[in-house]
Amino acid sequence: MRLTLADAAEPIDTLGELHSDTQAVYWLARCPQTGDMQLWRWAADSNEAPQCLIEDAVGSRVNQYGGGSYTPLLEGIVWVRQHDQAIMHRDHHGASHCWQKRPQTAYGGLCADSKRQRVFAVEEDTHGQRLIAITASHRYVLAEGRDFYGAPILSDDGNYLAWVSWSLPDMPWQRSLLHLAQVTANGRLTAFERWDFGAAISQPQFGPHNALICMSDHAGWWQPWQVSLATPLCLSSAPVDHITTPWQLGERQHAWRDNRQVYCQLHQGAAQLYRRSGEQVEALLSAPGRVVSITLAEHGDYAIVQNACCGARLIRFNENGSRKCLVGKVVSNVTKNLVTEPPATAQWLETRVGNAGETVHGFFYSALANRTAPLIVRVHGGPTAATYPIYDPLVAYWQQQGFHVLDINPRGSGNFGRHYRECLAGLWGISDTDDVIALVNAACARFAIDTARCFIRGQSAGGFTALNALATTPLFAAATSLYGVTDALSLSAKTHRFESGYLAWLIGDETQLAQRSPAYHVTRCQRPLRALFIQGGNDAVVVPEQTHAMARHIEQQGGEAQTLLFDNEYHGIRHPQARQTMLARELAFYQ
């Protein structure tokens, strides 16, 4: 059965933010009608169907990328209402009340303090960020003075609180600190401790006996370290990343409870999930792919995962080795499994780049037609995000339409160690373009590709790379930029605070910011260029003025620029109808 345009428009991030308590497991699921995230609950060990608890859009806007937008609390839920960032409480009777609402203030990274009937949160306004505790009637500032805060986590006995912080110009995957404090009887913090490994620390968790465990990449990889010892101890020295790049608050890709650990490891860009009980280690996934979120409870171990054969699924892993898919395997009101026929599997593709024995790699998906076919190259955002060998309905749709697809992880991408990520330092606009060209040439040498019809598309930071590649090499017939960076110098002056210091690390001073940008290369290109621009009107990360200016540059140089603007969208196109419109326009553009 062939996929429809509606199938292709289904995003891959349909499930997220997994939590549990003694009675149930909770998660966010994207509403098929609106594209918003809603909160769902399944009562553990029951025959009841999952229940939608919060139909309103749930979502944090801290750092623009959010995360940690709800937490269970005393048989109820505390959650962030997306449209106004109010902190809401839904009690066990189903009634909702507003705990906190401030103008131009966002909340995220929520963590429950059941012992004191309150919630910890990161609060962000025009003055900066702080770590707070909040109840229905009171708000306390617990920590401030650093530029950013994240990942608050409370020990099971309620006596210790840990969190991370970082300050500009650093990003949380470059340099961050781990904090620990004792929580006093009146709820205040005392006996502060701090760890600084000279690198990045992420996702702190408490294990048995209040052991503080975090992920640190100071040894070259995101690895688990127990820090609450006289000498920090590495708990898994495997030379691979154990978590992904921390773009959001509240991420959890490792968990520790009683005598067991559940964690992931990323090999060649694909994540396998493991469970250790005592000395026994078992792989939990039949095929590696992506691990979105993990939670452990007395009633089971749960994870949201994706692989090459299906979309996002919520799975319970039982102690006896059996598993149960709670969401994502069958058509339901929660999510829809879009796999209607086995898609062509990803083929690992790698080639040498640079002068230091470095390589660039990605995943190649062959067109279903057995003939020479055009190629669509996809560049992810970030640029420290990553692409995975998982089922993506859009890739499957393009395969059915007769296109090869190449997903690339250029240098700077996450999931391949700190060195690979830092290869981009000072070289964005150079090494990423070189990587795209090298990997596409390798693909053309290996596969039956119509070299006259190679297209490139990129979102956010990926749009920057896609447009630069279009302007600097005749390899590509056209490019699609989805809310992509076009003028780094202008962006550095207008972008949001979270990334305000990032461009200097990626590129350099004002002269380099200007000369590395697509706007600079387009005005010097002697060929007429073709590009499609897709943009959200409310985008605060890459403002719409950048997109319109770039389109004018191309037209002034004799090229063709099409622009598709969605007034009510932000940094990313979410509404299902808007996504269908976007993809129909993009397919017509390539055809």
Coordinates of C-alpha atoms in Angstrom, one line a residue:
M1 CA 0.0 0.0 0.0
R2 CA 1.3 3.4 -1.0
L3 CA 1.7 6.1 1.6
T4 CA -0.5 9.2 1.3
L5 CA 0.7 12.8 1.7
A6 CA -1.0 12.8 5.1
D7 CA 1.1 9.7 6.1
A8 CA 4.2 11.5 4.9
A9 CA 3.4 14.6 7.0
E10 CA 3.3 12.6 10.2
P11 CA 6.3 13.8 12.3
I12 CA 8.6 11.2 13.8
D13 CA 8.5 12.9 17.3
T14 CA 5.0 11.7 18.1
L15 CA 5.8 10.6 21.7
G16 CA 8.0 12.1 24.4
E17 CA 8.7 13.0 28.0
L18 CA 8.1 9.7 29.8
H19 CA 7.3 9.6 33.6
S20 CA 6.0 7.1 36.1
D21 CA 4.7 6.9 39.6
T22 CA 3.6 4.0 41.8
Q23 CA 0.3 3.6 39.9
A24 CA 0.8 4.6 36.3
V25 CA 3.1 5.7 33.4
Y26 CA 2.7 9.0 31.7
W27 CA 3.9 10.5 28.4
L28 CA 3.2 13.2 25.8
A29 CA 1.6 12.3 22.5
R30 CA 1.2 14.6 19.5
C31 CA -2.4 15.3 18.6
P32 CA -3.2 14.2 15.0
Q33 CA -5.6 17.1 14.5
T34 CA -3.5 20.0 15.8
G35 CA 0.1 18.8 16.1
D36 CA 0.2 19.8 19.8
M37 CA 1.5 17.6 22.5
Q38 CA -1.1 16.2 24.9
L39 CA -0.6 14.4 28.2
W40 CA -1.6 10.7 28.4
R41 CA -1.7 8.1 31.2
W42 CA -1.9 4.3 31.4
A43 CA -2.8 2.7 34.7
A44 CA -0.2 0.0 35.3
D45 CA -1.2 -3.6 35.1
S46 CA -4.7 -2.7 34.0
N47 CA -6.7 -3.7 31.0
E48 CA -7.8 -0.1 30.5
A49 CA -6.9 1.8 27.4
P50 CA -4.6 4.8 27.8
Q51 CA -6.4 7.9 28.8
C52 CA -5.7 11.5 27.6
L53 CA -5.5 13.6 30.8
I54 CA -4.7 17.0 29.4
E55 CA -6.2 17.9 26.0
D56 CA -4.7 21.4 26.0
A57 CA -1.3 21.8 24.4
V58 CA 1.4 20.9 26.9
G59 CA 4.9 22.4 26.3
S60 CA 7.7 24.4 27.7
R61 CA 9.3 27.3 25.8
V62 CA 12.4 27.7 28.0
N63 CA 15.4 28.2 25.7
Q64 CA 12.8 28.0 22.9
Y65 CA 13.4 24.3 22.7
G66 CA 11.6 23.5 26.0
G67 CA 11.5 20.1 27.7
G68 CA 10.5 18.9 31.2
S69 CA 7.0 20.3 30.6
Y70 CA 5.1 18.2 33.2
T71 CA 5.6 16.0 36.3
P72 CA 3.3 13.7 38.3
L73 CA 2.6 14.9 41.8
L74 CA 0.5 13.3 44.5
E75 CA -1.9 11.5 42.2
G76 CA -2.2 14.6 40.1
I77 CA -0.2 16.4 37.4
V78 CA 1.6 19.7 37.3
W79 CA 2.1 20.9 33.7
V80 CA 3.1 23.9 31.6
R81 CA 0.3 25.2 29.4
Q82 CA 2.0 25.9 26.1
H83 CA 0.3 29.0 24.8
D84 CA 0.8 31.2 27.9
Q85 CA 3.4 29.1 29.9
A86 CA 1.2 29.0 33.0
I87 CA 2.0 26.3 35.5
M88 CA -1.1 24.3 35.9
H89 CA -2.1 21.7 38.5
R90 CA -4.6 18.9 37.8
D91 CA -5.7 17.2 41.0
H92 CA -6.8 13.6 41.4
H93 CA -10.4 14.6 40.8
G94 CA -9.6 16.0 37.4
A95 CA -10.0 19.7 38.2
S96 CA -7.3 22.1 36.9
H97 CA -6.0 25.2 38.7
C98 CA -3.4 27.8 37.8
W99 CA -0.4 27.8 40.2
Q100 CA 1.7 30.4 38.5
K101 CA 1.4 32.7 35.5
R102 CA 3.7 35.6 34.8
P103 CA 4.0 37.8 31.6
Q104 CA 6.9 37.0 29.3
T105 CA 7.9 34.1 31.6
A106 CA 8.5 30.5 30.6
Y107 CA 8.8 27.4 32.7
G108 CA 10.4 24.0 32.1
G109 CA 12.4 21.1 33.6
L110 CA 9.7 20.3 36.1
C111 CA 10.6 17.9 38.9
A112 CA 8.2 16.8 41.7
D113 CA 8.9 17.2 45.4
S114 CA 6.1 15.0 46.8
K115 CA 7.4 15.2 50.3
R116 CA 6.7 19.0 50.4
Q117 CA 3.8 19.0 47.8
R118 CA 5.7 21.3 45.4
V119 CA 7.5 21.3 42.1
F120 CA 11.0 22.4 41.1
A121 CA 11.3 24.3 37.8
V122 CA 13.5 26.4 35.6
E123 CA 12.0 29.9 35.3
E124 CA 13.0 32.1 32.4
D125 CA 12.1 35.8 31.7
T126 CA 13.7 38.8 30.1
H127 CA 16.2 39.1 33.0
G128 CA 17.5 35.5 32.8
Q129 CA 16.9 32.1 34.4
R130 CA 16.7 30.8 37.9
L131 CA 15.8 27.5 39.7
I132 CA 12.6 27.8 41.7
A133 CA 10.3 25.8 43.9
I134 CA 6.6 26.5 43.5
T135 CA 3.4 25.5 45.2
A136 CA -0.2 26.6 44.8
S137 CA 0.5 29.6 46.9
H138 CA 4.2 30.2 47.1
R139 CA 7.3 30.6 44.9
Y140 CA 10.8 30.4 46.2
V141 CA 14.0 31.1 44.3
L142 CA 16.5 28.4 45.1
A143 CA 19.4 29.2 42.9
E144 CA 20.3 32.1 40.6
G145 CA 23.3 33.9 39.2
R146 CA 24.2 31.5 36.4
D147 CA 22.9 32.2 32.9
F148 CA 21.1 28.9 32.5
Y149 CA 19.8 26.0 34.6
G150 CA 18.6 22.6 33.8
A151 CA 17.9 19.0 34.8
P152 CA 16.7 19.4 38.4
I153 CA 16.3 15.9 40.0
L154 CA 15.3 15.0 43.6
S155 CA 16.6 12.0 45.5
D156 CA 13.9 9.3 46.3
D157 CA 14.0 10.3 50.0
G158 CA 13.5 13.9 49.2
N159 CA 16.6 15.0 51.0
Y160 CA 18.9 16.0 48.1
L161 CA 18.5 18.1 44.9
A162 CA 20.9 18.0 41.9
W163 CA 20.9 20.2 38.8
V164 CA 23.2 21.5 36.1
S165 CA 24.1 25.1 35.1
W166 CA 26.1 26.8 32.5
S167 CA 26.8 30.4 31.3
L168 CA 27.4 32.2 28.1
P169 CA 29.1 31.8 25.7
D170 CA 28.9 28.1 26.4
M171 CA 26.2 25.7 25.3
P172 CA 25.2 22.9 27.7
W173 CA 27.2 20.3 25.6
Q174 CA 30.4 22.4 25.8
R175 CA 30.9 23.3 29.4
S176 CA 28.5 22.9 32.3
L177 CA 28.6 22.4 36.1
L178 CA 26.8 19.8 38.3
H179 CA 25.4 21.0 41.6
L180 CA 24.2 19.1 44.6
A181 CA 22.5 20.5 47.7
Q182 CA 20.8 19.1 50.8
V183 CA 17.1 20.0 51.2
T184 CA 16.3 21.2 54.7
A185 CA 13.1 20.6 56.7
N186 CA 11.7 24.0 55.6
G187 CA 12.4 23.2 52.0
R188 CA 15.5 25.5 51.5
L189 CA 18.8 24.4 50.2
T190 CA 22.1 24.0 52.2
A191 CA 25.4 22.2 52.1
F192 CA 26.1 23.0 48.4
E193 CA 28.6 20.9 46.4
R194 CA 29.7 21.5 42.8
W195 CA 31.6 19.5 40.2
D196 CA 33.4 20.9 37.2
F197 CA 35.2 18.4 34.9
G198 CA 36.1 21.1 32.4
A199 CA 33.6 19.7 29.9
A200 CA 29.9 19.0 29.8
I201 CA 27.7 17.3 32.4
S202 CA 24.1 16.3 31.7
Q203 CA 21.2 14.2 32.9
P204 CA 22.0 13.8 36.6
Q205 CA 20.1 10.9 38.3
F206 CA 20.0 9.4 41.8
G207 CA 20.7 5.7 42.2
P208 CA 20.4 3.5 45.2
H209 CA 21.5 5.0 48.6
N210 CA 21.4 8.5 47.0
A211 CA 24.4 7.8 44.7
L212 CA 24.6 10.8 42.4
I213 CA 25.2 9.6 38.8
C214 CA 25.6 11.9 35.8
M215 CA 26.6 11.8 32.2
S216 CA 29.9 13.6 31.5
D217 CA 31.9 13.8 28.3
H218 CA 35.2 15.0 29.8
A219 CA 36.8 11.6 28.8
G220 CA 35.7 12.1 25.1
W221 CA 32.3 10.4 25.3
W222 CA 29.0 10.9 27.1
Q223 CA 29.6 8.2 29.8
P224 CA 27.9 7.6 33.3
W225 CA 30.0 8.7 36.3
Q226 CA 29.2 8.3 39.9
V227 CA 30.4 11.6 41.4
S228 CA 29.3 11.3 45.1
L229 CA 32.5 9.5 45.9
A230 CA 36.0 10.7 47.0
T231 CA 37.1 10.0 43.4
P232 CA 34.5 10.0 40.6
L233 CA 34.0 6.6 39.2
C234 CA 33.2 5.8 35.5
L235 CA 30.4 3.2 35.4
S236 CA 30.7 2.3 31.7
S237 CA 34.0 3.0 30.0
A238 CA 32.7 1.9 26.5
P239 CA 34.1 4.5 24.0
V240 CA 30.6 5.4 22.7
D241 CA 28.1 8.1 23.6
H242 CA 25.4 7.0 26.2
I243 CA 23.1 10.0 25.7
T244 CA 22.3 12.5 22.9
T245 CA 23.2 16.2 22.7
P246 CA 21.2 18.0 25.5
W247 CA 19.1 20.5 23.5
Q248 CA 16.1 20.2 25.8
L249 CA 15.4 20.1 29.6
G250 CA 14.1 17.0 31.3
E251 CA 15.7 14.4 29.0
R252 CA 16.2 11.0 30.5
Q253 CA 18.2 8.3 28.6
H254 CA 19.5 6.5 31.6
A255 CA 17.8 5.4 34.8
W256 CA 18.8 3.6 38.0
R257 CA 16.6 1.9 40.5
D258 CA 17.2 -0.7 43.2
N259 CA 19.6 -3.2 41.7
R260 CA 19.1 -2.4 38.0
Q261 CA 20.2 0.1 35.5
V262 CA 18.6 0.9 32.1
Y263 CA 20.8 2.8 29.7
C264 CA 21.6 3.2 26.0
Q265 CA 24.7 3.2 23.9
L266 CA 25.1 4.7 20.4
H267 CA 27.0 2.7 17.8
Q268 CA 27.3 4.1 14.2
G269 CA 24.5 6.6 15.0
A270 CA 22.0 4.0 16.3
A271 CA 21.0 3.4 19.9
Q272 CA 20.7 0.1 21.6
L273 CA 19.0 -0.1 25.0
Y274 CA 20.5 -2.2 27.8
R275 CA 19.4 -3.4 31.2
R276 CA 21.8 -4.4 33.9
S277 CA 20.6 -6.4 36.9
G278 CA 23.5 -7.3 39.1
E279 CA 26.2 -8.7 36.8
Q280 CA 23.7 -9.7 34.1
V281 CA 23.3 -7.4 31.0
E282 CA 20.7 -7.8 28.4
A283 CA 19.9 -5.9 25.2
L284 CA 16.3 -4.8 25.2
L285 CA 15.7 -3.9 21.6
S286 CA 15.4 -6.3 18.7
A287 CA 17.0 -3.7 16.4
P288 CA 18.9 -0.5 17.4
G289 CA 17.5 2.9 16.5
R290 CA 16.6 5.8 18.8
V291 CA 15.9 5.9 22.5
V292 CA 13.8 9.0 23.3
S293 CA 13.0 8.6 27.0
I294 CA 13.3 6.1 29.9
T295 CA 11.5 5.7 33.2
L296 CA 11.7 2.9 35.9
A297 CA 8.9 2.0 38.3
E298 CA 8.0 -0.9 40.6
H299 CA 5.5 -2.0 38.0
G300 CA 8.0 -2.1 35.1
D301 CA 10.7 -0.5 33.0
Y302 CA 9.5 1.7 30.2
A303 CA 11.0 3.4 27.2
I304 CA 10.0 5.4 24.2
V305 CA 11.9 4.0 21.2
Q306 CA 12.1 4.1 17.5
N307 CA 13.7 1.7 14.9
A308 CA 13.8 1.1 11.2
C309 CA 10.5 -0.8 11.0
C310 CA 8.0 1.4 12.9
G311 CA 7.4 4.8 14.4
A312 CA 7.7 5.9 18.0
R313 CA 6.5 3.2 20.5
L314 CA 6.1 3.1 24.2
I315 CA 7.2 -0.3 25.5
R316 CA 7.2 -1.9 28.9
F317 CA 10.1 -4.3 29.5
N318 CA 9.2 -6.9 32.2
E319 CA 11.6 -8.7 34.5
N320 CA 11.1 -12.0 32.8
G321 CA 12.3 -10.7 29.5
S322 CA 8.9 -10.2 27.9
R323 CA 7.7 -6.9 26.6
K324 CA 4.4 -5.1 25.9
C325 CA 3.9 -2.3 23.4
L326 CA 1.5 0.1 25.1
V327 CA 1.4 2.7 22.3
G328 CA 2.4 2.9 18.7
K329 CA 2.0 -0.7 17.3
V330 CA -1.6 -0.5 16.2
V331 CA -3.9 2.2 14.9
S332 CA -5.5 4.0 17.9
N333 CA -6.4 7.4 19.2
V334 CA -2.9 7.8 20.6
T335 CA -0.7 7.4 17.6
K336 CA -0.7 5.6 14.3
N337 CA 1.8 3.1 13.0
L338 CA 2.3 4.3 9.4
V339 CA 4.3 1.3 8.1
T340 CA 2.2 -0.1 5.4
E341 CA 5.1 -2.1 3.7
P342 CA 8.6 -2.8 4.8
P343 CA 10.7 0.3 3.8
A344 CA 14.1 0.0 2.3
T345 CA 16.6 -0.2 5.2
A346 CA 19.3 2.3 5.7
Q347 CA 22.7 1.6 4.4
W348 CA 25.7 3.0 6.3
L349 CA 27.8 5.3 4.1
E350 CA 31.2 6.7 5.1
T351 CA 34.0 8.5 3.3
R352 CA 37.2 10.3 4.2
V353 CA 37.3 14.1 4.6
G354 CA 39.9 16.6 5.7
N355 CA 43.6 16.1 6.2
A356 CA 43.6 14.4 9.6
G357 CA 42.2 11.0 8.7
E358 CA 38.6 12.1 9.6
T359 CA 35.5 10.7 8.0
V360 CA 31.9 11.8 7.4
H361 CA 29.0 9.4 7.5
G362 CA 25.3 9.1 6.9
F363 CA 22.5 6.7 6.0
F364 CA 21.4 6.0 2.4
Y365 CA 17.9 4.9 1.5
S366 CA 17.4 3.5 -2.1
A367 CA 14.4 4.5 -4.2
L368 CA 11.9 1.7 -4.5
A369 CA 12.1 1.9 -8.3
N370 CA 14.9 -0.3 -9.7
R371 CA 16.5 2.3 -11.9
T372 CA 18.7 5.5 -11.9
A373 CA 16.9 7.9 -9.6
P374 CA 17.2 11.5 -8.4
L375 CA 18.6 12.1 -4.9
I376 CA 17.3 14.2 -1.9
V377 CA 20.0 15.0 0.7
R378 CA 18.9 15.9 4.2
V379 CA 20.9 17.9 6.6
H380 CA 19.7 18.0 10.2
G381 CA 19.6 21.0 12.5
G382 CA 21.6 22.0 15.5
P383 CA 24.2 21.6 14.0
T384 CA 24.9 19.3 16.9
A385 CA 21.7 17.2 16.5
A386 CA 21.8 13.9 14.6
T387 CA 20.0 11.7 12.2
Y388 CA 19.1 8.1 13.0
P389 CA 18.5 4.9 11.0
I390 CA 14.8 4.9 12.0
Y391 CA 11.5 4.7 10.2
D392 CA 10.6 8.2 8.9
P393 CA 7.3 8.3 6.8
L394 CA 8.6 11.2 4.8
V395 CA 11.7 9.2 3.7
A396 CA 9.4 6.2 2.8
Y397 CA 7.1 8.5 0.9
W398 CA 10.0 9.9 -1.2
Q399 CA 11.3 6.4 -1.8
Q400 CA 7.8 5.5 -3.2
Q401 CA 7.9 8.7 -5.3
G402 CA 11.1 7.5 -7.0
F403 CA 13.8 9.3 -5.0
H404 CA 16.9 8.1 -3.2
V405 CA 17.4 9.8 0.2
L406 CA 20.7 10.5 1.9
D407 CA 20.6 11.5 5.6
I408 CA 24.0 13.0 6.6
N409 CA 25.7 13.4 10.0
P410 CA 28.4 16.0 9.1
R411 CA 31.2 16.8 11.5
G412 CA 29.7 18.6 14.5
S413 CA 26.8 16.1 14.8
G414 CA 26.1 14.5 18.1
N415 CA 26.2 10.8 19.0
F416 CA 29.8 10.3 17.8
G417 CA 31.9 11.6 20.7
R418 CA 33.1 15.0 21.8
H419 CA 35.9 15.2 19.2
Y420 CA 33.5 14.7 16.3
R421 CA 31.2 17.3 17.7
E422 CA 34.0 19.8 18.2
C423 CA 35.5 19.3 14.7
L424 CA 33.0 22.1 13.8
A425 CA 34.7 24.7 16.1
G426 CA 35.4 27.8 14.0
L427 CA 34.7 25.8 10.8
W428 CA 30.9 26.0 10.3
G429 CA 30.3 27.0 6.7
I430 CA 33.4 25.2 5.6
S431 CA 33.7 21.7 7.0
D432 CA 30.0 21.0 6.9
T433 CA 29.8 22.0 3.2
D434 CA 32.9 19.9 2.4
D435 CA 31.3 16.9 4.2
V436 CA 28.1 17.2 2.2
I437 CA 30.0 17.4 -1.1
A438 CA 32.2 14.4 -0.2
L439 CA 29.4 12.1 1.0
V440 CA 27.2 12.9 -2.0
N441 CA 30.1 12.2 -4.4
A442 CA 30.7 8.9 -2.5
A443 CA 27.0 8.1 -2.9
C444 CA 27.1 8.9 -6.6
A445 CA 30.0 6.6 -7.1
R446 CA 28.3 3.7 -5.4
F447 CA 24.6 4.0 -6.3
A448 CA 22.6 4.6 -9.4
I449 CA 21.9 8.3 -9.0
D450 CA 20.7 10.8 -11.6
T451 CA 23.5 13.3 -11.0
A452 CA 21.6 16.1 -12.8
R453 CA 18.8 15.9 -10.2
C454 CA 20.5 16.0 -6.9
F455 CA 18.6 18.1 -4.4
I456 CA 19.5 19.2 -0.8
R457 CA 17.3 20.3 2.0
G458 CA 18.0 21.3 5.6
Q459 CA 16.2 22.6 8.6
S460 CA 17.4 25.4 10.9
A461 CA 21.2 25.0 11.0
G462 CA 20.9 22.4 8.2
G463 CA 19.4 25.1 6.0
F464 CA 22.6 27.1 6.4
T465 CA 24.6 24.1 5.1
A466 CA 22.1 23.3 2.3
L467 CA 22.1 26.8 0.9
N468 CA 25.9 27.1 1.2
A469 CA 26.3 23.8 -0.7
L470 CA 23.9 25.0 -3.4
A471 CA 25.8 28.2 -3.9
T472 CA 29.4 26.8 -3.8
T473 CA 29.0 23.7 -6.0
P474 CA 27.0 22.8 -9.2
L475 CA 26.4 19.4 -7.6
F476 CA 22.9 20.4 -6.6
A477 CA 20.1 21.4 -8.9
A478 CA 18.1 23.1 -6.1
A479 CA 17.7 23.4 -2.4
T480 CA 15.0 23.6 0.2
S481 CA 15.6 25.6 3.4
L482 CA 13.2 25.0 6.2
Y483 CA 13.5 28.0 8.6
G484 CA 17.2 27.9 7.8
V485 CA 20.0 30.3 8.8
T486 CA 20.9 32.5 5.9
D487 CA 22.8 35.4 7.5
A488 CA 24.9 34.5 10.5
L489 CA 25.9 38.1 11.2
S490 CA 22.3 39.2 11.4
L491 CA 21.3 36.2 13.3
S492 CA 24.0 36.8 16.0
A493 CA 22.4 40.2 16.7
K494 CA 18.8 39.0 16.7
T495 CA 18.6 35.4 17.9
H496 CA 17.5 34.3 21.3
R497 CA 19.7 34.3 24.4
F498 CA 20.2 30.5 24.6
E499 CA 22.3 30.5 21.3
S500 CA 23.6 34.1 21.5
G501 CA 27.2 33.0 22.1
Y502 CA 27.1 29.9 19.9
L503 CA 27.8 31.5 16.5
A504 CA 31.2 32.9 17.6
W505 CA 32.3 29.4 18.6
L506 CA 31.0 27.9 15.3
I507 CA 32.3 30.6 13.0
G508 CA 34.3 33.5 14.5
D509 CA 34.2 37.3 14.4
E510 CA 31.9 39.5 12.5
T511 CA 33.8 39.3 9.2
Q512 CA 33.8 35.5 9.3
L513 CA 30.1 35.5 10.2
A514 CA 29.3 37.5 7.1
Q515 CA 31.6 35.6 4.8
R516 CA 30.5 32.1 5.8
S517 CA 26.8 32.9 5.3
P518 CA 24.7 31.8 2.3
A519 CA 23.8 35.4 1.7
Y520 CA 27.4 36.1 1.0
H521 CA 27.9 33.1 -1.3
V522 CA 24.7 33.6 -3.2
T523 CA 25.6 37.2 -4.3
R524 CA 28.9 35.9 -5.6
C525 CA 27.6 32.8 -7.4
Q526 CA 27.7 33.1 -11.2
R527 CA 25.0 30.5 -11.7
P528 CA 21.2 31.1 -11.3
L529 CA 20.1 29.2 -8.3
R530 CA 16.8 27.6 -7.4
A531 CA 15.6 27.4 -3.8
L532 CA 12.4 26.9 -1.8
F533 CA 12.1 28.6 1.5
I534 CA 9.7 27.4 4.2
Q535 CA 9.3 29.6 7.3
G536 CA 7.2 30.1 10.4
G537 CA 5.9 33.6 10.9
N538 CA 6.4 33.4 14.7
D539 CA 10.0 32.0 14.6
A540 CA 12.1 33.6 17.3
V541 CA 15.2 31.5 16.5
V542 CA 15.6 32.3 12.8
V543 CA 13.4 35.3 12.2
P544 CA 11.4 35.5 9.0
E545 CA 13.2 38.6 7.8
Q546 CA 16.2 36.5 7.1
T547 CA 14.3 34.2 4.8
H548 CA 12.7 37.0 2.8
A549 CA 16.0 38.8 2.4
M550 CA 17.7 35.6 1.1
A551 CA 14.9 35.0 -1.4
R552 CA 15.4 38.5 -2.7
H553 CA 19.1 37.9 -3.1
I554 CA 18.5 34.8 -5.3
E555 CA 16.0 36.6 -7.5
Q556 CA 18.3 39.6 -7.9
Q557 CA 21.0 37.2 -9.2
G558 CA 18.6 35.8 -11.8
G559 CA 17.6 32.7 -9.9
E560 CA 14.2 31.4 -8.7
A561 CA 13.1 31.6 -5.1
Q562 CA 9.8 30.3 -3.8
T563 CA 8.7 31.2 -0.3
L564 CA 6.0 29.4 1.8
L565 CA 5.2 31.3 5.0
F566 CA 3.0 29.9 7.8
D567 CA 1.9 32.8 9.9
N568 CA 1.1 30.8 13.0
E569 CA 4.1 28.5 13.1
Y570 CA 7.3 28.8 15.1
H571 CA 10.7 27.2 14.7
G572 CA 9.4 24.1 13.1
I573 CA 6.2 23.4 11.2
R574 CA 3.8 21.4 13.5
H575 CA 0.2 21.7 12.4
P576 CA -0.7 18.6 10.3
Q577 CA -2.4 20.6 7.5
A578 CA 0.5 23.0 7.3
R579 CA 2.9 20.0 7.1
Q580 CA 0.9 18.5 4.2
T581 CA 0.9 21.8 2.4
M582 CA 4.6 22.1 2.9
L583 CA 5.5 18.6 1.7
A584 CA 3.2 18.9 -1.4
R585 CA 4.9 22.1 -2.3
E586 CA 8.3 20.5 -1.8
L587 CA 7.6 17.5 -3.9
A588 CA 6.3 19.6 -6.7
F589 CA 9.4 21.7 -6.5
Y590 CA 11.7 18.7 -6.9
Q591 CA 9.6 17.2 -9.7

